Coordinates of C-alpha atoms in Angstrom, one line a residue:
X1 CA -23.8 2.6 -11.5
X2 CA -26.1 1.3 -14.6
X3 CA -25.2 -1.7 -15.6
X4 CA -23.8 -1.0 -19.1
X5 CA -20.8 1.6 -17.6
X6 CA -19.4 -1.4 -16.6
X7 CA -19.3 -2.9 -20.3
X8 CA -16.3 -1.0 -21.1
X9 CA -13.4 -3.0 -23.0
X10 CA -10.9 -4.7 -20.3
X11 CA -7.9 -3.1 -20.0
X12 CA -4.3 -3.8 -18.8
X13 CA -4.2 -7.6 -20.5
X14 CA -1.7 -9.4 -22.2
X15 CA -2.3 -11.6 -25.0
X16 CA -5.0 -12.6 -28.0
X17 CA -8.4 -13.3 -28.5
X18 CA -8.5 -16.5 -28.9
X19 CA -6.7 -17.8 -24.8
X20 CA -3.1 -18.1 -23.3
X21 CA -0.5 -20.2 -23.4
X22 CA -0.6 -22.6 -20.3
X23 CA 2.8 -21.8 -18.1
X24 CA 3.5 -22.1 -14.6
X25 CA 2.1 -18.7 -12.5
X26 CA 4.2 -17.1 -9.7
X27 CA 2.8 -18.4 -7.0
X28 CA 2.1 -16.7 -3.2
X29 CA 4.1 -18.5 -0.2
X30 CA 1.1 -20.0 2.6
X31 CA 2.5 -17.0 4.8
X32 CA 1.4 -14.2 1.7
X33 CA -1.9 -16.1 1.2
X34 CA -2.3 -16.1 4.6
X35 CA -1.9 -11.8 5.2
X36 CA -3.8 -11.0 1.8
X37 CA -6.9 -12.9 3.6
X38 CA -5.9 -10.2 6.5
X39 CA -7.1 -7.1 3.9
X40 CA -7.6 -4.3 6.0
X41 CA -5.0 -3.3 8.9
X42 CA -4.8 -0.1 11.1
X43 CA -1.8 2.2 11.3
X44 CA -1.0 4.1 14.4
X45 CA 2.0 7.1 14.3
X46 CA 2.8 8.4 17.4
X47 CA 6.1 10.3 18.0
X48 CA 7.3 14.0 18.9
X49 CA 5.9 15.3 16.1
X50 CA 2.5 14.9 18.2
X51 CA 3.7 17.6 20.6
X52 CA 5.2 20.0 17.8
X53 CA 2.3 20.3 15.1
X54 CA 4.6 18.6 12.4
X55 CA 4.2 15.9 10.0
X56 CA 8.2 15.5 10.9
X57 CA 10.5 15.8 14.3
X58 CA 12.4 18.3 14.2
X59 CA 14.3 16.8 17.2
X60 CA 13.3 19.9 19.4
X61 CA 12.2 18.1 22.3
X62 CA 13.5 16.0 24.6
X63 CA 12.3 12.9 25.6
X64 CA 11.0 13.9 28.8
X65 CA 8.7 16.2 27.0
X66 CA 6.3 13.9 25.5
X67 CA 4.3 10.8 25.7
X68 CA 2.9 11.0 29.2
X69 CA 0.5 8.3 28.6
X70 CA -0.6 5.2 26.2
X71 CA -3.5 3.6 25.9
X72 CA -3.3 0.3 23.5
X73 CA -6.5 -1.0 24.4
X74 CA -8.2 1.8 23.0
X75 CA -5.7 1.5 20.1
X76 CA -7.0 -1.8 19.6
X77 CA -11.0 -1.5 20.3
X78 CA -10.2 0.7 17.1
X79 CA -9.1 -1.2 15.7
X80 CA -12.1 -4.2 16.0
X81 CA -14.5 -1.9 15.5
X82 CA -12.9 -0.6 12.1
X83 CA -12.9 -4.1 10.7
X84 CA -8.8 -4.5 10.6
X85 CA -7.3 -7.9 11.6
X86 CA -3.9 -6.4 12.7
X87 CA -2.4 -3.0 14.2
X88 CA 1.2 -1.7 12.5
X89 CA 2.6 0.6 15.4
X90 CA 5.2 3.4 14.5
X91 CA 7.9 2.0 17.0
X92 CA 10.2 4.6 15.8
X93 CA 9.8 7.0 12.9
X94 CA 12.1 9.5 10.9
X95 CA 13.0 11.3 13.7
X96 CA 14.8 8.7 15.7
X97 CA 12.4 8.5 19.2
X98 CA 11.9 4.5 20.0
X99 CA 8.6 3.5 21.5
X100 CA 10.0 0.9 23.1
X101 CA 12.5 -0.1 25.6
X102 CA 15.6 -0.5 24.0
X103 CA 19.0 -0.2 24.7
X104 CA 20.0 1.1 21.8
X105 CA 19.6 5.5 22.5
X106 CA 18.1 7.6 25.1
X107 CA 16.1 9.4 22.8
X108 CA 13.0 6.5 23.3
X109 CA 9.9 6.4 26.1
X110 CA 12.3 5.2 28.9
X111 CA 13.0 8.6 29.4
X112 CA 9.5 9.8 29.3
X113 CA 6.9 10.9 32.0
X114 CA 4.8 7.7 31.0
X115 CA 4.8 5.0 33.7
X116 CA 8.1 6.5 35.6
X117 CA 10.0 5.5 32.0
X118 CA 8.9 1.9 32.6
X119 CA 6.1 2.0 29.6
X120 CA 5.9 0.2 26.2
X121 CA 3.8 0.7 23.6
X122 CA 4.9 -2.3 21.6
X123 CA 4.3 -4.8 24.7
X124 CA 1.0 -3.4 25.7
X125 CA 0.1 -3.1 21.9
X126 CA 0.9 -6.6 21.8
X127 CA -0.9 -7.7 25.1
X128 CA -4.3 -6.0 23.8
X129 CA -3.8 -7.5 20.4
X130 CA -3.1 -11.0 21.6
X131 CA -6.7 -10.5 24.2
X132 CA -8.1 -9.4 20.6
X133 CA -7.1 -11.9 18.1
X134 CA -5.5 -8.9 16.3
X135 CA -2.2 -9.6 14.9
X136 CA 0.4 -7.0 15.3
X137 CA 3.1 -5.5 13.2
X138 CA 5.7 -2.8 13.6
X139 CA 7.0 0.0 11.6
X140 CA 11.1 0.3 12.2
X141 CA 12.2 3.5 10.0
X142 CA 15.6 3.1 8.7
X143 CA 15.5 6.9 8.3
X144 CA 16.8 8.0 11.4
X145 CA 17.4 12.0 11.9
X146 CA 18.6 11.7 15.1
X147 CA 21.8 9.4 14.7
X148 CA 22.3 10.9 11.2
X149 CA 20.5 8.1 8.8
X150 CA 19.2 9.2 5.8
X151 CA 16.4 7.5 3.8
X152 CA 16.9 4.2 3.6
X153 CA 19.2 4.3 6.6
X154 CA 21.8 5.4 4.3
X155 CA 25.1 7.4 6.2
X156 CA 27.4 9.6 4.6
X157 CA 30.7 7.9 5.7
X158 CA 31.6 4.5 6.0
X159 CA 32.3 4.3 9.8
X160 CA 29.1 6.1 10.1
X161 CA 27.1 3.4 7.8
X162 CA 28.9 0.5 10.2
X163 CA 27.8 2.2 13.2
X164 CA 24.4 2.8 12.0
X165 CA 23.8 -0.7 10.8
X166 CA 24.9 -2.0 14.3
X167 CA 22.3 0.1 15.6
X168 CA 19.6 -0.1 13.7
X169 CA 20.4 -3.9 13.3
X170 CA 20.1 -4.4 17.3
X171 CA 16.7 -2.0 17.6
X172 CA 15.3 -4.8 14.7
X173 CA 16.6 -7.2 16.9
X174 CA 14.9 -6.1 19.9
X175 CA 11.1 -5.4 18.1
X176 CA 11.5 -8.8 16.0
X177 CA 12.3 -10.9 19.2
X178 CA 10.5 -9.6 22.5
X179 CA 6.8 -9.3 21.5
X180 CA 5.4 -12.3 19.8
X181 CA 4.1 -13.4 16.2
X182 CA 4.6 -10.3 13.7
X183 CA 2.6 -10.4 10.7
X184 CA 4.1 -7.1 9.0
X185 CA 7.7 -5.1 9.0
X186 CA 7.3 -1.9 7.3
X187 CA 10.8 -0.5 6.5
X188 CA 9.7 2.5 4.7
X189 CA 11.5 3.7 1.8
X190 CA 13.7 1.0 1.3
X191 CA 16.6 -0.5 3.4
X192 CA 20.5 -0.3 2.8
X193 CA 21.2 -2.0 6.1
X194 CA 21.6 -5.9 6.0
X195 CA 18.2 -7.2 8.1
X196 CA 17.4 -10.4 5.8
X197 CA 19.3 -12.5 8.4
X198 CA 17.5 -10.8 11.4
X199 CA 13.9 -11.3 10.1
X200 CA 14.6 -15.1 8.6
X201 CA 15.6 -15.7 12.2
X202 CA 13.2 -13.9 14.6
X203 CA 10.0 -13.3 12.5
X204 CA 10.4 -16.0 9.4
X205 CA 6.5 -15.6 8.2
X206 CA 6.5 -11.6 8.6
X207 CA 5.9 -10.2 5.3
X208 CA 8.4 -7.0 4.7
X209 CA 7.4 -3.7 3.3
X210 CA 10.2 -2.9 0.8
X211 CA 13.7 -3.5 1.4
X212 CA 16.1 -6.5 -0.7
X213 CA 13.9 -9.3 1.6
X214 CA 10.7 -7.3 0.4
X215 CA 7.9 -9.9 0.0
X216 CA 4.8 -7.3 -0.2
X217 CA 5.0 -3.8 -2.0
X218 CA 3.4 -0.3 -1.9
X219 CA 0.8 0.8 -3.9
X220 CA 2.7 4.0 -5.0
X221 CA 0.8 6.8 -3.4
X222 CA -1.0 8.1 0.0
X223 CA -4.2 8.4 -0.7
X224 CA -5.6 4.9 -0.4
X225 CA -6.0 4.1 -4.5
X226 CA -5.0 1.0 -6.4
X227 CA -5.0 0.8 -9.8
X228 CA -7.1 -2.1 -11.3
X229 CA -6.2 -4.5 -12.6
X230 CA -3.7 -4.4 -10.2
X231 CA -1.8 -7.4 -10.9
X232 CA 0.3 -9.5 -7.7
X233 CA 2.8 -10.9 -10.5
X234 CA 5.8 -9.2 -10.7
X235 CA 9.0 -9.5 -13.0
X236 CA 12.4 -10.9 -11.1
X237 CA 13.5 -7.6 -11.7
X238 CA 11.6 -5.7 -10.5
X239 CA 10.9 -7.9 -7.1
X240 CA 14.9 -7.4 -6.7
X241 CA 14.8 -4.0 -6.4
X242 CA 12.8 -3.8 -3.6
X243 CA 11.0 -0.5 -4.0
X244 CA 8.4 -1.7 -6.8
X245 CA 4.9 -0.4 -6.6
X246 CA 1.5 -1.5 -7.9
X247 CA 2.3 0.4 -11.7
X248 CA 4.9 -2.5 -12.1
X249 CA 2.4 -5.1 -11.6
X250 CA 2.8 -7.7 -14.4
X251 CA 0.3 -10.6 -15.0
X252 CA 2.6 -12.8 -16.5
X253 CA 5.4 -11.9 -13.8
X254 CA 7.9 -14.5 -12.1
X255 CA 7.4 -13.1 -8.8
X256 CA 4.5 -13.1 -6.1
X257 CA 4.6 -9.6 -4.5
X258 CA 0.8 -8.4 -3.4
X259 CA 0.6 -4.7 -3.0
X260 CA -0.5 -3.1 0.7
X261 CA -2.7 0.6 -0.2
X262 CA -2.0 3.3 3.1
X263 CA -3.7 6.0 3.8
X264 CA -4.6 8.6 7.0
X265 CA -7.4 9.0 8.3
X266 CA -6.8 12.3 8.9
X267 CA -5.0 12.5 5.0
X268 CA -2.4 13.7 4.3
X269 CA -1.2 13.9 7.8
X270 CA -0.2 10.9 9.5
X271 CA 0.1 12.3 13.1
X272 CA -2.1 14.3 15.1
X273 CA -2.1 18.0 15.4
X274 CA -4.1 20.7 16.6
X275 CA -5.3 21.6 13.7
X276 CA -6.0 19.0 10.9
X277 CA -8.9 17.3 12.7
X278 CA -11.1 19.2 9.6
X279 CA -9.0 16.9 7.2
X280 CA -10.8 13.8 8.9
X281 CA -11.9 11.4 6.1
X282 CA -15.8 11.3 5.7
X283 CA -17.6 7.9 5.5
X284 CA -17.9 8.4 1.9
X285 CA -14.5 9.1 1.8
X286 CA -13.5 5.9 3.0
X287 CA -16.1 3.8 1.3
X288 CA -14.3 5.2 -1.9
X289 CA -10.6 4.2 -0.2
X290 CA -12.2 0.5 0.4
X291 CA -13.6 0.0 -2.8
X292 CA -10.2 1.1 -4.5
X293 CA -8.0 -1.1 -2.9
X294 CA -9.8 -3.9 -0.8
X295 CA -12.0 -3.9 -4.0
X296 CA -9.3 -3.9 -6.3
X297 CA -7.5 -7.0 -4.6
X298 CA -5.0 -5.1 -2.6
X299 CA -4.4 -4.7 1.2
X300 CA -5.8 -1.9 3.0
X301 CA -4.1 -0.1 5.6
X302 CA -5.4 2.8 7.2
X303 CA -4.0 5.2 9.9
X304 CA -5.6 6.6 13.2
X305 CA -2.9 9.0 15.3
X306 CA -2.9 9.1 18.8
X307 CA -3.3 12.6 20.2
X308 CA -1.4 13.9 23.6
X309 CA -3.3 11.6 25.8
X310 CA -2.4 8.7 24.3
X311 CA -5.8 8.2 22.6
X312 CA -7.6 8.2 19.3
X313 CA -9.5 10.9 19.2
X314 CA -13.4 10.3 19.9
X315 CA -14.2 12.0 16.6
X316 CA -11.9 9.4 14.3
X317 CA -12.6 6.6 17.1
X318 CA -16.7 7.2 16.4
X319 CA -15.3 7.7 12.0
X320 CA -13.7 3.9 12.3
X321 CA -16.9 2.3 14.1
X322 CA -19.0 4.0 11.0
X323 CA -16.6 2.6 8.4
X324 CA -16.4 -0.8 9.9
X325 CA -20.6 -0.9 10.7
X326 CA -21.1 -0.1 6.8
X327 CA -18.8 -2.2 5.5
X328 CA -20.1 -5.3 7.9
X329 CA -23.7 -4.4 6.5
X330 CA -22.8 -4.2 3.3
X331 CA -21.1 -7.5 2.8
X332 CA -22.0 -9.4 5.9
X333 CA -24.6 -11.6 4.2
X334 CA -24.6 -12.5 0.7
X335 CA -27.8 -13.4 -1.5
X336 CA -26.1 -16.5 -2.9
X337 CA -22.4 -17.9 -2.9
X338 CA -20.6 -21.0 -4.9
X339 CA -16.9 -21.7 -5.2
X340 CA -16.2 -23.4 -8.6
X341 CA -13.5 -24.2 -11.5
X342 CA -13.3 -23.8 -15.1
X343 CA -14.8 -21.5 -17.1
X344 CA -17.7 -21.3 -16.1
X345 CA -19.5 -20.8 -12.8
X346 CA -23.0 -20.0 -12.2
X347 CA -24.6 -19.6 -8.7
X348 CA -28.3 -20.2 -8.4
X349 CA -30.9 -18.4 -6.4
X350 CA -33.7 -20.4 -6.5
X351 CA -36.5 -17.3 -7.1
X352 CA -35.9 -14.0 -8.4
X353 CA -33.6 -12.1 -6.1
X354 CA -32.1 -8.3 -6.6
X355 CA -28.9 -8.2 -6.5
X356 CA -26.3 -5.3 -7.3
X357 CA -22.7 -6.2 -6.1
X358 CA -20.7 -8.6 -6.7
X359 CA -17.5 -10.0 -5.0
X360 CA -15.2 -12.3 -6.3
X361 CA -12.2 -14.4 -5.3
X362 CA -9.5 -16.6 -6.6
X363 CA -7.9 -19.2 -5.0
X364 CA -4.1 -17.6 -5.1
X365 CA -2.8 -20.5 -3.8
X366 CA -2.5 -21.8 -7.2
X367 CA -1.8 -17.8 -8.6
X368 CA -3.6 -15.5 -10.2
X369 CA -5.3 -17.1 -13.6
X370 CA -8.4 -14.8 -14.8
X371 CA -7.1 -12.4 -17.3
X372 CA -10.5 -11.6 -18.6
X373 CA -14.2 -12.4 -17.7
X374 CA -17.7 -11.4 -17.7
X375 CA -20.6 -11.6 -15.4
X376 CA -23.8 -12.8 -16.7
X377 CA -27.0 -12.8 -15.5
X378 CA -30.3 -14.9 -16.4
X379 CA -33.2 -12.8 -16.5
X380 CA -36.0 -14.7 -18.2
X381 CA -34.7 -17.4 -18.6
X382 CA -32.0 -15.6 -21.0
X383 CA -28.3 -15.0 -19.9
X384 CA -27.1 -11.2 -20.1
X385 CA -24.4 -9.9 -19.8
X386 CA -24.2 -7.5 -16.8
X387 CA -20.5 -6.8 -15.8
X388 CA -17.0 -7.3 -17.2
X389 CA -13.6 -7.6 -16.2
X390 CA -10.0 -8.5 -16.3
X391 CA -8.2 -8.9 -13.0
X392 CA -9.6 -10.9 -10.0
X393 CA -6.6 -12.3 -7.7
X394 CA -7.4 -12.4 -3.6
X395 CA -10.8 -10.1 -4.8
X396 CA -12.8 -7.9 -6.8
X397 CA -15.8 -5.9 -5.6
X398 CA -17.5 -5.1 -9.1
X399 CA -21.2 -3.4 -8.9
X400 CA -23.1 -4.8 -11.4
X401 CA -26.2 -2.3 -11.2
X402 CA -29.7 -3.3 -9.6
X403 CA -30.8 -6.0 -11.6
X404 CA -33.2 -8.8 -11.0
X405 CA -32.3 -12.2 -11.8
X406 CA -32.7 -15.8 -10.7
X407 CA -29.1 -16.3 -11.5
X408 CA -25.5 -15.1 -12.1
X409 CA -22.7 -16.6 -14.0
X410 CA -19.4 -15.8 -14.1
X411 CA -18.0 -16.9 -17.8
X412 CA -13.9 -16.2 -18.0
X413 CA -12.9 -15.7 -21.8
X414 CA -9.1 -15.8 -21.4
X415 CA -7.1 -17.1 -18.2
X416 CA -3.3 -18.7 -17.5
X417 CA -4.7 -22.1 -16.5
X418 CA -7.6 -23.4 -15.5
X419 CA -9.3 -20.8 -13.6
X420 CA -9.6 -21.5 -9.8
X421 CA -12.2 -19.5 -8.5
X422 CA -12.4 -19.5 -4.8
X423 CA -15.4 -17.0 -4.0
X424 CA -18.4 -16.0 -6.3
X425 CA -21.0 -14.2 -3.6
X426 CA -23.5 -11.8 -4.7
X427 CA -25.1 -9.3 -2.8
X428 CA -28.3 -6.9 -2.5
X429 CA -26.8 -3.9 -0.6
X430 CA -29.1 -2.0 -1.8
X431 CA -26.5 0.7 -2.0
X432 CA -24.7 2.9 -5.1
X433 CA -21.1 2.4 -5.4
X434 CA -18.5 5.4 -5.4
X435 CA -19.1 7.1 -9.1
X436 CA -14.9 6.7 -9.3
X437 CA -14.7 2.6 -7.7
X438 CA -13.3 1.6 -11.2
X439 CA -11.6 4.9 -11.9
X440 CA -7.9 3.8 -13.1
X441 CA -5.2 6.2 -11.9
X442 CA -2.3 6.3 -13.8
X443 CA 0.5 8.4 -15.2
X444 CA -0.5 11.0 -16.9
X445 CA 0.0 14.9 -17.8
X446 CA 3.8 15.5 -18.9
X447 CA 5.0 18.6 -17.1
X448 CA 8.2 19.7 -18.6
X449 CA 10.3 20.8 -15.3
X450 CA 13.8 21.4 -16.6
X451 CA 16.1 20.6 -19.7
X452 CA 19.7 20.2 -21.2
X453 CA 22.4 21.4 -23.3
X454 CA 25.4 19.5 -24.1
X455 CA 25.4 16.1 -22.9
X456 CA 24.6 16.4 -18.7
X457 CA 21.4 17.3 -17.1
X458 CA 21.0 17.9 -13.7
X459 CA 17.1 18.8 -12.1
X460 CA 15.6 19.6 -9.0
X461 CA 12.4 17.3 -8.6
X462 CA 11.5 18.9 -5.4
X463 CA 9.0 22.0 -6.7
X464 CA 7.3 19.7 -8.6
X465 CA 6.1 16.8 -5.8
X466 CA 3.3 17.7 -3.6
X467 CA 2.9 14.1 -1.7
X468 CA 4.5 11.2 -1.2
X469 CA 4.1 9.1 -4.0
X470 CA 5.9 7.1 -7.6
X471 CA 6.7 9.8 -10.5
X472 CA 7.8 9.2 -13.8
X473 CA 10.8 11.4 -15.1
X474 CA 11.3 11.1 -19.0
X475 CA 14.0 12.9 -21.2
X476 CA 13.1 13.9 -24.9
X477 CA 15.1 15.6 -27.2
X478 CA 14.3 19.4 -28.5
X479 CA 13.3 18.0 -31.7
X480 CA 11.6 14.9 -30.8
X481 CA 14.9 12.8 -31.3
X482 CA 14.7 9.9 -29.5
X483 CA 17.9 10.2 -26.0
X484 CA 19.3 7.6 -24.0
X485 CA 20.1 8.0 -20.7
X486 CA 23.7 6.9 -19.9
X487 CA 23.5 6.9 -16.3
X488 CA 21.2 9.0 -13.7
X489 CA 21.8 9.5 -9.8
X490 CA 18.9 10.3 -7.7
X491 CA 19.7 12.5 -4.5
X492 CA 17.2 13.0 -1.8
X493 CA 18.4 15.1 0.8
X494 CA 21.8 15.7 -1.1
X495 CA 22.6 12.2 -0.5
X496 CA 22.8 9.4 -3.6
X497 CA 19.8 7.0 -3.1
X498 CA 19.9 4.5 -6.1
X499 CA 17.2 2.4 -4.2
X500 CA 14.6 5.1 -5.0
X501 CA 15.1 4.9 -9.0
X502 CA 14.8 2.7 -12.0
X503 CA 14.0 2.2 -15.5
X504 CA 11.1 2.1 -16.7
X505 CA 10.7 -1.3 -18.7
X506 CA 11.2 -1.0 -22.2
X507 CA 12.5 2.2 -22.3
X508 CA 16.1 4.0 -22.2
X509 CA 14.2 7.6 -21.9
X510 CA 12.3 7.2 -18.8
X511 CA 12.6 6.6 -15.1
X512 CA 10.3 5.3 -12.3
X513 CA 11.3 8.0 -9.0
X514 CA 9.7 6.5 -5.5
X515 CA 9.1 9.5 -3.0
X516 CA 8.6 7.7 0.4
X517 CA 8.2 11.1 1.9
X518 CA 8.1 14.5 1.9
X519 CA 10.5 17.1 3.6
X520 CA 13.7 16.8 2.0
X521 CA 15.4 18.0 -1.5
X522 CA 14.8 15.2 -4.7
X523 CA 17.4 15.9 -7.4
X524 CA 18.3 13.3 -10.7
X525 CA 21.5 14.5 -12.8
X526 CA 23.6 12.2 -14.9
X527 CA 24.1 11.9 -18.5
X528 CA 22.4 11.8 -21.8
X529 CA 23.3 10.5 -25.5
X530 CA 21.5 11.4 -28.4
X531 CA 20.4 14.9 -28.3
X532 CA 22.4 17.8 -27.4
X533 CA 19.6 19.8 -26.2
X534 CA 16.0 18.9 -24.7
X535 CA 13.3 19.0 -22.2
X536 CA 12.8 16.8 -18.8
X537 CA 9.6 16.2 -18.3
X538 CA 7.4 14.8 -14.8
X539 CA 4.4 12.6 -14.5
X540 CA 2.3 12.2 -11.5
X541 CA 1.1 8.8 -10.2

């Protein structure tokens, strides 16, 4: 990309011209700072969806009729040659089937063919990750189909919530305590049942996906994408709720909560089937997906499904060593590197060099300061500006064009703080970037899906979402009058789910709508002042 398409006016910062008021920054706890420098992960979902040709179990099976074998070494030599530093396993999805021995239900692999029912994935997951230096973290779905959880692990009686919670509270019990260190907890689309106590106990430096104890959030859809800037702040808020996603990021919020990106390599399926081996992500695919979320600060985390051997397939298995090779030639060996503070920091190269990438880092330790900078570069003994910016936090890839210099400086106008800048490397990859690598996605394209008379509204979301993702669902009046909404009820599945909804800052007209995934009904009613009549309207993140 020339150098003057990335000259474009920052976007997404607070403030004037002329600097920031010096406050305190949220700050990241040594356990965050410690799994942002982890940055790219691989996911593995395996279940009896694998045996069915579905993206969802449909509880068809029984246990003896699937997972006749395992291989977590091959899992993990996936993983090494992909470039992650840790493996999330599925240890039970949606459905309900545990991967693990536990005493909790007989619908798990102790009644499987594998190993006479004496196999488990988690423990030999976690014997080839230990061999490895991988760390290892496991996905517990509250959702649970088979003992009648809904998302979130929410019931639809009170004795059936109690029971569920005991359950589900024992199965976290039993993941948390028998298999080592766990860097990551995913509980997937929230969590109604009480597990803060669990984790503080067993796993106390695990960050958690969503849920009250959340200390790491999703980015807000399935395809791999961060916004940028895409800030790690967040407001108390929204950290509270537990469901927040990378379009709440705030620069100048209380809260430390870094955003994980996912994504399949085989999008949008997460498991294997017989026929969606076509959808396999290319290499440029996934050079895109890295510079979009590793690039843009986030954590990567990218899915490889098992098929019915127990193995990656050799076709994703030879895609990951691809991805990981490219990457580690790309940014294995920098021109030049300098750490520095202040405003200013140049890093010298001695002669002339080419160089057309550059990678930056903050120290987060002491938050995220930079709200806007540029990258200069000396040619001729002149300084240039090359490259600009506004968010850097744990890093920012940023091509800066091939130009030839004998030096780059990084010069940041406006921060919170003196600027800590952990990481200025520049590189000669001698490689284009992906045209979209600072393409900002965001909510856009009102769709008006439904409307009102009188004073209640009630709208079935579900035609209108196509992937599992954040969507914005705003009420105006016929005449452009401006509404409030009184109160609004989400329902997924028929069943209330308040954790999946909130207001958009700032607004009474408009709400935020998570859809962890696909497969059941999403309905909002409730009730609206202002306007007698008037449209819904959807926006897609």
């Amino acid at each position: 990309m020339a150098a003057a398409s990335v000259l474009a006016r920052p976007r997404g910062v607070a403030g004037s011209a002329v600097g920031f008021a010096s406050r305190k920054p949220a700050l990241p706890t040594p356990q965050q700072v410690a799994w942002q420098d982890l940055e790219l992960g691989m996911f593995v979902h395996l279940a009896p969806n694998t045996w069915t040709d579905k993206e969802y179990d449909d509880l068809s099976l029984s246990p003896e009729d699937v997972v006749t074998n395992i291989d977590a070494e091959q899992w993990a030599d996936v993983a090494l040659s992909l470039g992650a530093r840790y493996v999330v396993l599925v240890a039970k999805h949606a459905g309900g089937y545990c991967l693990w021995q536990t005493d909790t239900t007989d619908y798990s692999i102790k009644n499987s063919p594998w190993k006479d029912g004496r196999g488990d994935a988690m423990a030999d997951l976690s014997r080839a990750c230990k061999e490895r230096g991988l760390g290892l973290g496991v996905y517990l779905s509250p959702r649970d189909d088979k003992h009648g959880a809904g998302v979130s692990g929410r019931c639809k009686t009170p004795a059936a919530q109690a029971a569920y919670n005991a359950l589900y509270r024992e199965q976290l019990t039993e993941v948390l305590g028998r298999y080592g260190p766990i860097v990551e907890l995913w509980l997937d689309g929230n969590s109604v049942v009480p597990t803060g106590d669990i984790v503080a106990k067993l796993q106390p430096g695990a960050m958690v996906f969503q849920g009250p104890q959340a200390t790491i959030r999703w980015v807000g859809n399935e395809d791999g994408f961060a916004p940028y800037p895409c800030w790690n702040g967040l407001s108390v808020e929204d950290a509270l709720d537990g469901s927040a996603t990378a379009l709440e990021g705030d620069p100048d919020g209380e809260v430390w909560r870094p955003v994980e990106a996912d994504v399949s390599v085989r999008r949008p399926d997460w498991f294997w089937s017989t026929t969606n081996e076509k959808d396999l992500l290319s290499l440029d695919e996934l050079v895109e997906i890295y510079y979009r979320s590793v690039g843009h600060g986030t954590q990567l985390l990218v899915n490889f499904p098992p098929d019915r051997s127990g193995r990656i397939p050799a076709a994703d298995a030879a895609r990951a060593k691809e991805f990981g090779d490219l990457i580690r030639h790309r940014f294995g060996s920098p021109v030049a590197e300098v750490a520095g503070r202040g405003k200013k920091v140049t890093v010298e190269f001695g002669v002339e060099r080419r160089v057309d990438h550059v990678v930056l880092q903050e120290d987060i330790s002491q938050g995220e300061r930079v709200r806007t900078y540029e990258i200069e570069a000396r040619i001729d003994d002149k300084w240039r500006v090359i490259g600009a910016g506004t968010a850097i936090g744990h890093k920012h890839i940023q091509p800066i064009g091939g130009v030839v210099a004998d030096a780059l400086r990084l010069h940041v106008h406006h921060s919170d703080g003196k600027p800590q800048v952990r990481r200025f490397a520049v590189y000669n990859t001698g490689a284009e970037p992906p045209k979209t690598w600072n393409t900002q996605p965001e909510l856009t394209g009102d769709d008006v899906i439904g409307g009102w008379t009188g004073d209640r509204f009630e709208v079935d979301l579900t035609p209108h979402i196509d992937r599992a993702a954040q969507y914005r669902v705003r009420f105006a009046g016929i005449h452009g009058e401006p509404v409030k909404v009184q109160w609004i009820e989400l329902l997924e599945g028929g069943d209330s789910a308040p954790q999946l909804i909130h207001r958009e800052k700032k607004r009474k007209d408009a709400f935020l709508v998570s859809v962890p995934e696909m497969g059941r009904a999403v309905v909002v009613r409730g009730r609206i002042l202002g306007a007698d009549a008037g449209r819904v309207l959807l926006r897609k993140g």
